[in-house]
mmCIF file of C-alpha atoms in Angstrom:
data_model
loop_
_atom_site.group_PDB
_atom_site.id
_atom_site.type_symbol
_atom_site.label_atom_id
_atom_site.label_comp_id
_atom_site.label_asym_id
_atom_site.label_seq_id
_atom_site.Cartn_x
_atom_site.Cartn_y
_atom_site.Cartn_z
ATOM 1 C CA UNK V 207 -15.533 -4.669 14.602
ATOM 2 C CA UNK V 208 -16.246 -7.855 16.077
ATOM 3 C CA UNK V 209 -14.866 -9.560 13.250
ATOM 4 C CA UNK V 210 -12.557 -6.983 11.812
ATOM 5 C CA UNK V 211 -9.822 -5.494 14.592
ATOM 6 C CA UNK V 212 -7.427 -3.595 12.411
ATOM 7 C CA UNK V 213 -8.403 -0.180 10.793
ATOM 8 C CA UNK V 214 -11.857 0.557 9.397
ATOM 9 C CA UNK V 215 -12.238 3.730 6.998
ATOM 10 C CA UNK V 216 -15.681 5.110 6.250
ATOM 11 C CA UNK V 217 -16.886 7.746 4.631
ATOM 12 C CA UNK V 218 -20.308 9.189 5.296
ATOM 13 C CA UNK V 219 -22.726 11.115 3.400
ATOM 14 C CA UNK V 220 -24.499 13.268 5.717
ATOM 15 C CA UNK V 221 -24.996 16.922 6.654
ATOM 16 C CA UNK V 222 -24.304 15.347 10.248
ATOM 17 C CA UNK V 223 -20.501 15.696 11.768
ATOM 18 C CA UNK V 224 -17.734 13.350 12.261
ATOM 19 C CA UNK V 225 -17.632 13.781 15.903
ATOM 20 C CA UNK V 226 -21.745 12.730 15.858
ATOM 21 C CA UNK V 227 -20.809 10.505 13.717
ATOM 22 C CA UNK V 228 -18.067 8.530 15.229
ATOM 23 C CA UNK V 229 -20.330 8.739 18.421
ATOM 24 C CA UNK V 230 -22.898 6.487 16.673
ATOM 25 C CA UNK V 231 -20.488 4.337 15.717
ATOM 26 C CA UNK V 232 -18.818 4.013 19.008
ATOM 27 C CA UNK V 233 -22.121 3.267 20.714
ATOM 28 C CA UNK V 234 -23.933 1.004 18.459
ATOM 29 C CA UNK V 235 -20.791 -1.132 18.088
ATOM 30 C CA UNK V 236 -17.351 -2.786 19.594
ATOM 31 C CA UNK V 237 -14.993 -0.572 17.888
ATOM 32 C CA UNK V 238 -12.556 1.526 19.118
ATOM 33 C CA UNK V 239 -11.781 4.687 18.557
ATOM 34 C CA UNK V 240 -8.359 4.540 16.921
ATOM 35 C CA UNK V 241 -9.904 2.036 14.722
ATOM 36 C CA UNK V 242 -12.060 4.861 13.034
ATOM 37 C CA UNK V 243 -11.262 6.897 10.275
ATOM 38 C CA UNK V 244 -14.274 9.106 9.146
ATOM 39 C CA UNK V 245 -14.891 11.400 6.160
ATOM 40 C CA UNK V 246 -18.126 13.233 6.045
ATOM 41 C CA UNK V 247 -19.198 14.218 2.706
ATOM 42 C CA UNK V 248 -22.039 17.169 2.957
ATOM 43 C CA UNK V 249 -24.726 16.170 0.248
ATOM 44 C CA UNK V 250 -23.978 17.993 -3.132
ATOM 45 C CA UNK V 251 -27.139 17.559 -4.968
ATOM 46 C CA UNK V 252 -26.248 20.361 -7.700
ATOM 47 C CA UNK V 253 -23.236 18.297 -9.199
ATOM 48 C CA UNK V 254 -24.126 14.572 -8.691
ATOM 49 C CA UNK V 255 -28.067 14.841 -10.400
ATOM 50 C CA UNK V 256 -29.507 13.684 -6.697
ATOM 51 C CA UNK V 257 -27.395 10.831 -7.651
ATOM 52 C CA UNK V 258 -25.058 8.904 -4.885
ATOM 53 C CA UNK V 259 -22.027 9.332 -5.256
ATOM 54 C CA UNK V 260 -20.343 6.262 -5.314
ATOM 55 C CA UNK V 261 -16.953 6.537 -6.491
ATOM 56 C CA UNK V 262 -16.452 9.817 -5.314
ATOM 57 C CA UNK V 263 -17.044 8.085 -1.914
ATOM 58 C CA UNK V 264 -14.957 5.040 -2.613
ATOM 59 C CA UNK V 265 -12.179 7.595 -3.311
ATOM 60 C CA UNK V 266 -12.117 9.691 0.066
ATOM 61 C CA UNK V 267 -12.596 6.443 1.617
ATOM 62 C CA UNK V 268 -9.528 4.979 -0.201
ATOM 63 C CA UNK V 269 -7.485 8.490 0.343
ATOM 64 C CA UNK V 270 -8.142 8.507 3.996
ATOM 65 C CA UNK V 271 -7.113 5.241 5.184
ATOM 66 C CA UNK V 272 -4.094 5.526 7.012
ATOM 67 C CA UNK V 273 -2.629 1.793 5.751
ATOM 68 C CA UNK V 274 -0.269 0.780 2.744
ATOM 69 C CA UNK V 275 -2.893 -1.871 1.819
ATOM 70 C CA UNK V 276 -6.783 -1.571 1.398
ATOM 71 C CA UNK V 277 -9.925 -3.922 1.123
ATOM 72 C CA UNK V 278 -12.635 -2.027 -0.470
ATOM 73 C CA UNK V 279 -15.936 -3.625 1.226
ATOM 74 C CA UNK V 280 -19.472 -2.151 0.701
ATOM 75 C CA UNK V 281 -21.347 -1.082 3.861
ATOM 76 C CA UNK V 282 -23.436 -4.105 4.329
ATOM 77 C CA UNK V 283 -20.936 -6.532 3.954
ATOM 78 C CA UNK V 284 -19.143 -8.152 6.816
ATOM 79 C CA UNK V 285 -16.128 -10.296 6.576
ATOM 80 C CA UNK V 286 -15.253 -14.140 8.251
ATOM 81 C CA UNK V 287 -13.947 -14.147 11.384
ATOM 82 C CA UNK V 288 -10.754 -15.411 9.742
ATOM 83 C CA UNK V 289 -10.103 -12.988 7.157
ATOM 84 C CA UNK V 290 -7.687 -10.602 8.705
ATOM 85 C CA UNK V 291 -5.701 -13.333 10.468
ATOM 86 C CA UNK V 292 -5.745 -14.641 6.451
ATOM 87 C CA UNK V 293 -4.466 -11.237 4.701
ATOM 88 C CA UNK V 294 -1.658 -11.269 6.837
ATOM 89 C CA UNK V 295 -0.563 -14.663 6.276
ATOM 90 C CA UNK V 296 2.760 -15.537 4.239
ATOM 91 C CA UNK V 297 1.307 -16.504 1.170
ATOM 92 C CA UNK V 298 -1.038 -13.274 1.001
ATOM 93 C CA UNK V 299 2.309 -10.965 1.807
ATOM 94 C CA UNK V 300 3.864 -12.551 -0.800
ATOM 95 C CA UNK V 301 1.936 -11.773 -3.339
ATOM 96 C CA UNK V 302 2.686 -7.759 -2.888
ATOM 97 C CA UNK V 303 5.990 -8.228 -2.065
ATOM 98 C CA UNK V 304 6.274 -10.107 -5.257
ATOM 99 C CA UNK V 305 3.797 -7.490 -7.409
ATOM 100 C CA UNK V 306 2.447 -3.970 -5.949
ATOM 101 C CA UNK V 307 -0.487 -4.266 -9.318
ATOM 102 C CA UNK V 308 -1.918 -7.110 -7.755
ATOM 103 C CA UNK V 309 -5.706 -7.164 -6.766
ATOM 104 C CA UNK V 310 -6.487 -9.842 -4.501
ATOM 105 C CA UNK V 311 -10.122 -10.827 -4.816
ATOM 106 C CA UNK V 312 -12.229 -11.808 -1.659
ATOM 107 C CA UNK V 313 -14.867 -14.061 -3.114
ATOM 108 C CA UNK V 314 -18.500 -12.497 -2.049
ATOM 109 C CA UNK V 315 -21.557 -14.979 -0.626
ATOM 110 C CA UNK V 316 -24.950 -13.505 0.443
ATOM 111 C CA UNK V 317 -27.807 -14.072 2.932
ATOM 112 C CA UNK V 318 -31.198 -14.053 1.774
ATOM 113 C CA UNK V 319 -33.842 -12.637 3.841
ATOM 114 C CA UNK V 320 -35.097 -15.380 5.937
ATOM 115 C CA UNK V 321 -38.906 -15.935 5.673
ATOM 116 C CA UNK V 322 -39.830 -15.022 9.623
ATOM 117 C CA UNK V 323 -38.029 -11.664 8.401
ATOM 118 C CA UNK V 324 -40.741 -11.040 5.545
ATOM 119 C CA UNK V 325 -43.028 -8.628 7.035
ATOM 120 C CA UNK V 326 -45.615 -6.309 6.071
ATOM 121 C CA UNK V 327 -43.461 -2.632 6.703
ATOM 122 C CA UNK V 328 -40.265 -1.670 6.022
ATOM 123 C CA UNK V 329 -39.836 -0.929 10.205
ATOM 124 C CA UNK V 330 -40.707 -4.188 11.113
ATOM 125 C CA UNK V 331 -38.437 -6.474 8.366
ATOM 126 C CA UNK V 332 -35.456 -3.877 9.530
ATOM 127 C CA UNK V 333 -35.627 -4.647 12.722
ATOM 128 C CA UNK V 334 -36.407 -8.295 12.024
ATOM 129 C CA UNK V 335 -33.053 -8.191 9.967
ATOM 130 C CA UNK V 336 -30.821 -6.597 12.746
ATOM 131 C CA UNK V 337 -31.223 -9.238 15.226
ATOM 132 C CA UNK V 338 -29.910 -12.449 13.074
ATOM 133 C CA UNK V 339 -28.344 -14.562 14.801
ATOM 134 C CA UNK V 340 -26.908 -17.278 12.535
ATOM 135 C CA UNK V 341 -24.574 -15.881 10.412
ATOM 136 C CA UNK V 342 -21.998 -17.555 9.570
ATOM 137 C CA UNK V 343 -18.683 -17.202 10.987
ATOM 138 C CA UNK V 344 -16.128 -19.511 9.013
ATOM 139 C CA UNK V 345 -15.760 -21.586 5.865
ATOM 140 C CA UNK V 346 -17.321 -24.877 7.698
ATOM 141 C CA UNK V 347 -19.895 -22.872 8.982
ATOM 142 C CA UNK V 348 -21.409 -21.609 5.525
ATOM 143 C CA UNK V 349 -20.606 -24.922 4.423
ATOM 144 C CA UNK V 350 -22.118 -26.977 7.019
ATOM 145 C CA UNK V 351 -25.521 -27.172 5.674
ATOM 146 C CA UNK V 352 -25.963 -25.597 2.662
ATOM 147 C CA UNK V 353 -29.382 -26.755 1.238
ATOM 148 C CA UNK V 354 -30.902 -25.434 4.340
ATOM 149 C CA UNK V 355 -28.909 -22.049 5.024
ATOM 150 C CA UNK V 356 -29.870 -19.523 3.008
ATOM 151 C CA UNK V 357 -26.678 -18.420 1.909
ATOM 152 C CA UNK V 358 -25.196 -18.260 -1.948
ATOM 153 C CA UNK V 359 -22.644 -16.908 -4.009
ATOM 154 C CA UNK V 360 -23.191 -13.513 -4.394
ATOM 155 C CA UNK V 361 -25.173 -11.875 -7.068
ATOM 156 C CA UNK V 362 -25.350 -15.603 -8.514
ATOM 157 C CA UNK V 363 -28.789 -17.638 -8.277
ATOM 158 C CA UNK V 364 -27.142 -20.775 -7.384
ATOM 159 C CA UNK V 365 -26.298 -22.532 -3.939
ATOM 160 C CA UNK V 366 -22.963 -23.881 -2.885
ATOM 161 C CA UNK V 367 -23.944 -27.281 -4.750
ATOM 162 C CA UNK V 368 -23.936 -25.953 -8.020
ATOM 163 C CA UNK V 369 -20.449 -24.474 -9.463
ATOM 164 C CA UNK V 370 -21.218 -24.159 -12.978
ATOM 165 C CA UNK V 371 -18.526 -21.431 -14.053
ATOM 166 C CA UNK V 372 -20.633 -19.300 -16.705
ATOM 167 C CA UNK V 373 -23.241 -17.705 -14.265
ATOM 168 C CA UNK V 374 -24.218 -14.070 -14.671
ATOM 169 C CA UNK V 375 -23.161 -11.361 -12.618
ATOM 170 C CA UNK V 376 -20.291 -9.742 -11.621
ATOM 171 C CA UNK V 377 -18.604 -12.392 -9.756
ATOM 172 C CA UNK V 378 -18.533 -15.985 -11.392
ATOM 173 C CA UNK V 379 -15.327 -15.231 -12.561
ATOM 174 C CA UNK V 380 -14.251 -15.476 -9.074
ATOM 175 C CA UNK V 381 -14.183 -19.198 -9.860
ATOM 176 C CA UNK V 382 -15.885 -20.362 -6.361
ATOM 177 C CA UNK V 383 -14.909 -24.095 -7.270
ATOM 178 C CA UNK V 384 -11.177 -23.244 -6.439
ATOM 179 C CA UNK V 385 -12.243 -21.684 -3.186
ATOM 180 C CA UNK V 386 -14.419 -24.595 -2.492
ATOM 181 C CA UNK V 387 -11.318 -27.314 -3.363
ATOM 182 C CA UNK V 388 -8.114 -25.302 -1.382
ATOM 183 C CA UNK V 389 -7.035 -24.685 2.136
ATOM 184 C CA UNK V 390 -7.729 -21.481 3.570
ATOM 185 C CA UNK V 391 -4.772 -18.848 2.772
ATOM 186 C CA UNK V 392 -4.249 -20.266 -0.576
ATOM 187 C CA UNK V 393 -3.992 -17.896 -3.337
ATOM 188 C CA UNK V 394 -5.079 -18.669 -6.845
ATOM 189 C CA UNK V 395 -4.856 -16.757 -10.299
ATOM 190 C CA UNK V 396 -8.066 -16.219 -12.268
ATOM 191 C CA UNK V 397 -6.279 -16.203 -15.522
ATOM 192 C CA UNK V 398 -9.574 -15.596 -17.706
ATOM 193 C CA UNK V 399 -11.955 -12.834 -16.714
ATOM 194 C CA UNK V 400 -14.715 -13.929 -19.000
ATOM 195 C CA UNK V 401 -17.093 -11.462 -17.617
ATOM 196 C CA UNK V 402 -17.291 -7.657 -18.828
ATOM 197 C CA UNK V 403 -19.162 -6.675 -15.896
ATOM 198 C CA UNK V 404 -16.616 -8.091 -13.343
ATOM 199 C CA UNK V 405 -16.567 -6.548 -9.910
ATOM 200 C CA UNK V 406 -15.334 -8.217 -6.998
ATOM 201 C CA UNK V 407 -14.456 -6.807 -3.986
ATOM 202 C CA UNK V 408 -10.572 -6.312 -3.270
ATOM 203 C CA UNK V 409 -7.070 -5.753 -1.297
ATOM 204 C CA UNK V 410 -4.779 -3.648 -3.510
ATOM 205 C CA UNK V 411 -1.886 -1.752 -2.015
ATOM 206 C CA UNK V 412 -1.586 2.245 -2.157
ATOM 207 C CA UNK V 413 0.934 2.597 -4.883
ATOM 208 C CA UNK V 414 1.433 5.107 -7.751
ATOM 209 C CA UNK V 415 -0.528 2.818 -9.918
ATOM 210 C CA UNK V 416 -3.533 2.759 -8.009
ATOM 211 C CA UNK V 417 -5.990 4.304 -10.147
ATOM 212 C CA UNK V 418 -8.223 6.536 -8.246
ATOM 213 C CA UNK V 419 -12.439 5.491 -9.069
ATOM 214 C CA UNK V 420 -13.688 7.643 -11.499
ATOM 215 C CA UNK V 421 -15.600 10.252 -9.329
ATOM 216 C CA UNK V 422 -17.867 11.401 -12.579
ATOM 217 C CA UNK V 423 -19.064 7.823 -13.336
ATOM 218 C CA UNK V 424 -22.190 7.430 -11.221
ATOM 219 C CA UNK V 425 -23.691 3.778 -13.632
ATOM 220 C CA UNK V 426 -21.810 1.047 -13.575
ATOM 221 C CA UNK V 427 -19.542 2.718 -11.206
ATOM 222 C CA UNK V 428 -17.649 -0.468 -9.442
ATOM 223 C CA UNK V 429 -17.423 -1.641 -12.985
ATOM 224 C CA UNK V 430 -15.150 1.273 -13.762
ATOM 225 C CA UNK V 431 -13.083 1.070 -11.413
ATOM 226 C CA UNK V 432 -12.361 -2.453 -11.275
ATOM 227 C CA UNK V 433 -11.962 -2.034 -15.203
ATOM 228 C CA UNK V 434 -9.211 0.400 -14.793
ATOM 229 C CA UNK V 435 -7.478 -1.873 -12.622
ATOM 230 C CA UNK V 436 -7.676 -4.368 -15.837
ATOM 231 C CA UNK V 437 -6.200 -1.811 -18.466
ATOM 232 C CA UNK V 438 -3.456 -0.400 -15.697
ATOM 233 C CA UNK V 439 -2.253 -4.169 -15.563
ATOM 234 C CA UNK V 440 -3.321 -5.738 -12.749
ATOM 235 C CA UNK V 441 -3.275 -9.312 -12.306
ATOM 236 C CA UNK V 442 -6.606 -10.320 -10.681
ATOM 237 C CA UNK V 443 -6.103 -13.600 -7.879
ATOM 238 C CA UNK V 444 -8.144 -14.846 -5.376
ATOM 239 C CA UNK V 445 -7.800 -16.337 -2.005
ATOM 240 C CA UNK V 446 -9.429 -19.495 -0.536
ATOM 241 C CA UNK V 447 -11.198 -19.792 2.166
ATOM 242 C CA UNK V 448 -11.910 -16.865 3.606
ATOM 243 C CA UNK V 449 -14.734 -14.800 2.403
ATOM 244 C CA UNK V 450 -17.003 -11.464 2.528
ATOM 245 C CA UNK V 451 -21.208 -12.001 3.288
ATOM 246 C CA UNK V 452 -23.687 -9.620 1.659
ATOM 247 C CA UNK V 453 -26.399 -9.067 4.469
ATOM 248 C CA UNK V 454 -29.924 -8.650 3.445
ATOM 249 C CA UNK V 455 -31.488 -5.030 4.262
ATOM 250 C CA UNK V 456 -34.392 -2.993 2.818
ATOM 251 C CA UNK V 457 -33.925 -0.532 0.802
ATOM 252 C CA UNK V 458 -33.189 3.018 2.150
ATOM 253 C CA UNK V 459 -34.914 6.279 1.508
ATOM 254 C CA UNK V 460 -31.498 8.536 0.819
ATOM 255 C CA UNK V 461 -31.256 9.455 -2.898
ATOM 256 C CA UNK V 462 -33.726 7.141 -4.588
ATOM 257 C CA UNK V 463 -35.570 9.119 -7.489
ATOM 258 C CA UNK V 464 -37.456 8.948 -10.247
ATOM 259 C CA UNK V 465 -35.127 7.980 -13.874
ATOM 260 C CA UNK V 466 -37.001 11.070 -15.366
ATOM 261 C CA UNK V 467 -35.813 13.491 -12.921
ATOM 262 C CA UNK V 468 -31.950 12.556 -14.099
ATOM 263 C CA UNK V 469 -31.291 14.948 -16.800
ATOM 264 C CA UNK V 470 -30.784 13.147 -20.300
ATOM 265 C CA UNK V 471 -27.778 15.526 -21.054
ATOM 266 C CA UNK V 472 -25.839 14.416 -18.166
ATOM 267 C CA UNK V 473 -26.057 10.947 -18.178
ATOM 268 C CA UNK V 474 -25.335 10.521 -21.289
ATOM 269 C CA UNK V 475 -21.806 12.905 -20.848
ATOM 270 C CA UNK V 476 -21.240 10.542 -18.304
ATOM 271 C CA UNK V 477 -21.180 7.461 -20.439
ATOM 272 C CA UNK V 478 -19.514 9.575 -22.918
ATOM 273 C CA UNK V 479 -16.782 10.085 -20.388
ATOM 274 C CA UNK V 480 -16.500 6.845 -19.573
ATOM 275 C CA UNK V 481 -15.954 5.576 -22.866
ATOM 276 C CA UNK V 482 -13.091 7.902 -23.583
ATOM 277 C CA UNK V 483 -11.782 6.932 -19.918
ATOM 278 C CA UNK V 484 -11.245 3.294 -21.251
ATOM 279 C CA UNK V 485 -10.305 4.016 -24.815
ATOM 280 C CA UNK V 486 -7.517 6.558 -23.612
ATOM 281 C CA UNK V 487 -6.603 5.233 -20.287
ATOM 282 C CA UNK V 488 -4.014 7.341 -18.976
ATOM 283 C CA UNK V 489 -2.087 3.750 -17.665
ATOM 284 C CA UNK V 490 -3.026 1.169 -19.879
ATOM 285 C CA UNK V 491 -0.405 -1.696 -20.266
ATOM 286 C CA UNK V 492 -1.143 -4.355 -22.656
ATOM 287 C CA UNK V 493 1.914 -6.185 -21.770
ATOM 288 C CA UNK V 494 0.124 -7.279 -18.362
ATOM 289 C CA UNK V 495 -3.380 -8.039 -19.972
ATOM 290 C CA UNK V 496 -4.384 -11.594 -21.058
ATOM 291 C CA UNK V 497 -5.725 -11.628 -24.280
ATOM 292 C CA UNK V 498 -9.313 -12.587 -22.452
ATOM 293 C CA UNK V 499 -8.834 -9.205 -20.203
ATOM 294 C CA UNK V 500 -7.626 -7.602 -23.323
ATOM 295 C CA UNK V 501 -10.902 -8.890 -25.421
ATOM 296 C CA UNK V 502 -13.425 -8.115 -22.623
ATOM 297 C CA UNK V 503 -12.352 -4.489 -22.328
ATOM 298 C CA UNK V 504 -12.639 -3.544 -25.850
ATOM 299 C CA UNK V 505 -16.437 -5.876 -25.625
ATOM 300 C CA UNK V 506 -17.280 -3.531 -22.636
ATOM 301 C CA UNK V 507 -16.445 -0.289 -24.541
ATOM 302 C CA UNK V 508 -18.528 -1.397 -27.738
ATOM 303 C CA UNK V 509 -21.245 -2.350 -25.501
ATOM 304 C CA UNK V 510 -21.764 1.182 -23.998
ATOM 305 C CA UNK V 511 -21.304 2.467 -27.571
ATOM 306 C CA UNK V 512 -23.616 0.217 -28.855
ATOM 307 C CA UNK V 513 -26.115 1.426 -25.559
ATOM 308 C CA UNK V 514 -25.513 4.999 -26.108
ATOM 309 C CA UNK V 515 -26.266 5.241 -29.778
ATOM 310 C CA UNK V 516 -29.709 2.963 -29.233
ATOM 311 C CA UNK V 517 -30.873 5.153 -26.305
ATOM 312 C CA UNK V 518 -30.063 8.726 -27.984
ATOM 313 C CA UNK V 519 -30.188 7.594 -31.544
ATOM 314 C CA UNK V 520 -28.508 10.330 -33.910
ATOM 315 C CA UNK V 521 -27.379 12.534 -30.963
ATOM 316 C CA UNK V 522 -24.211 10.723 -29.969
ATOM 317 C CA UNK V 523 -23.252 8.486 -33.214
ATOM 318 C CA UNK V 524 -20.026 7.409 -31.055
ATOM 319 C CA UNK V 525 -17.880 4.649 -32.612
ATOM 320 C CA UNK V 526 -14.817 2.886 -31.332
ATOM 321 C CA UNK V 527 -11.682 4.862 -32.231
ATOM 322 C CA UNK V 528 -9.477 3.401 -33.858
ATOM 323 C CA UNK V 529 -6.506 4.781 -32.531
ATOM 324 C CA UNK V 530 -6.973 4.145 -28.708
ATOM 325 C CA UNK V 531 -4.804 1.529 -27.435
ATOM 326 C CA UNK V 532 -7.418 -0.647 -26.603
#
């Protein structure tokens, strides 16, 4: 809340209530109350696997914030100091006013772990990590030194130095050398998603074509989202200048399990799902998908196909259909 003073939605999987919940909240940080909107989802072991449940999270999340427009941030991400003042700016508005099926990508950095934070327990490199001091604030402050901050593009082993545009990941196609070159506020199209595995974090509005995130999709389950956004038409931009930062953490204890313990049956209904999700998308419009979008899709389907059929062998034999729209 210190860099964030509109509305903040959260939702919170716990066996703990809202009101102890929002309690926490209220005295570990600056927010306000009326800020707050919390959704506590009980654990549900029996239908998720002992699985997280991601998108089933993103959606009550999504459903329960009371605004016409939503960034979707991950909990250990915090935005600039400058990026509210920048979604509200003219040439952000206009982008909605212009297009409701726009998704507005906030380019992603991330903060190593600094070195005096590399300790022998888990207790001591948490606490280590919750007193940082430096983070940066603005644009010229991640930019001021960047050889010796320990900040990069997210998900992307390069510094701010290097802008190659093929990196892996899920965010190159963010094209970080436009954000590097234009004034803060301005918007810019990323006209070729080259990447399959694309996921950015994003502002869409709350309209009818909002697809919801696929609640039975537990891999990959940004990716699925942010693909149905693709096939329901939605042209992908990005703003400059202002920017989300990944904070470095441990891992937690919550839900991590052994792979064996995740019933072969189930996971591989899920992918089975999936696939049928993006072959027979209930909103698909190919009139508002480049053909790069268009090609990447159809590349992401054959890839889980191709997955499925290598991990299973004879059990699934899936194939693309020919008669999906895809």
């Amino acid at each position: 809340c210190e860099r964030w003073k509109g509305n903040i939605s959260y939702a919170v999987y716990t066996y703990r209530t809202k009101d102890d919940i929002l309690e926490s909240i209220l005295e570990s940080t600056n927010c306000h109350r009326e800020q707050l909107t919390i959704t506590v989802v009980p654990p549900f072991k029996e239908l998720v696997g002992y699985r997280y449940p991601h998108n089933y999270m993103r959606r009550m999340a999504l459903e329960a914030a009371p605004t016409s427009h939503v960034l979707y941030l991950d909990m250990d991400f915090v935005p600039s100091t400058d990026l509210e003042a920048t979604l509200y700016g003219s040439s952000v508005l206009e982008q909605f006013v212009r297009d409701s099926r726009t998704a507005l990508v906030i380019p992603a950095f991330e903060m190593d772990t600094p070195k005096e934070c590399l300790l022998e327990s888990k207790e001591e490199t948490d606490k280590c990590l919750q007193n940082i001091n430096d983070i940066p604030k603005t644009k010229k402050e991640l930019l001021e030194d960047p050889k010796n901050l320990p900040f990069h593009m997210f998900k992307l082993d390069s510094d701010l130095n290097d802008l190659r545009l093929n990196f892996p990941g899920g965010h190159a196609a963010t094209d970080f050398a436009q954000w590097l070159i234009r004034e803060t506020g301005d918007v810019y199209r990323l006209r070729c998603i080259h990447q399959k595995h694309f996921e950015p974090y994003v502002v869409v509005a709350k309209c009818r074509h909002l697809p919801p995130p696929q609640d039975q999709i537990f891999d990959r389950n940004k990716i699925s989202w942010l693909s149905s956004l693709k096939l329901t038409g939605y042209i992908f931009k990005a703003v400059a200048g202002s920017y989300c930062l990944h904070l470095p953490h441990t891992k937690g204890n919550g839900l991590s399990i052994e792979k064996s313990e995740i019933k072969d049956w189930a996971k591989r209904k899920e992918y089975e799902m999936f696939i049928d999700y993006l072959q027979y998308h209930p909103k698909y419009d190919s009139d508002r998908m480049d053909d790069c979008s268009d090609m990447q899709t159809m590349g992401l389907v054959k890839g889980y196909i191709h997955f499925l059929n290598a991990y299973y062998g004879n059990s699934t034999n899936l194939a693309l259909d020919p008669r999906a729209r895809i």
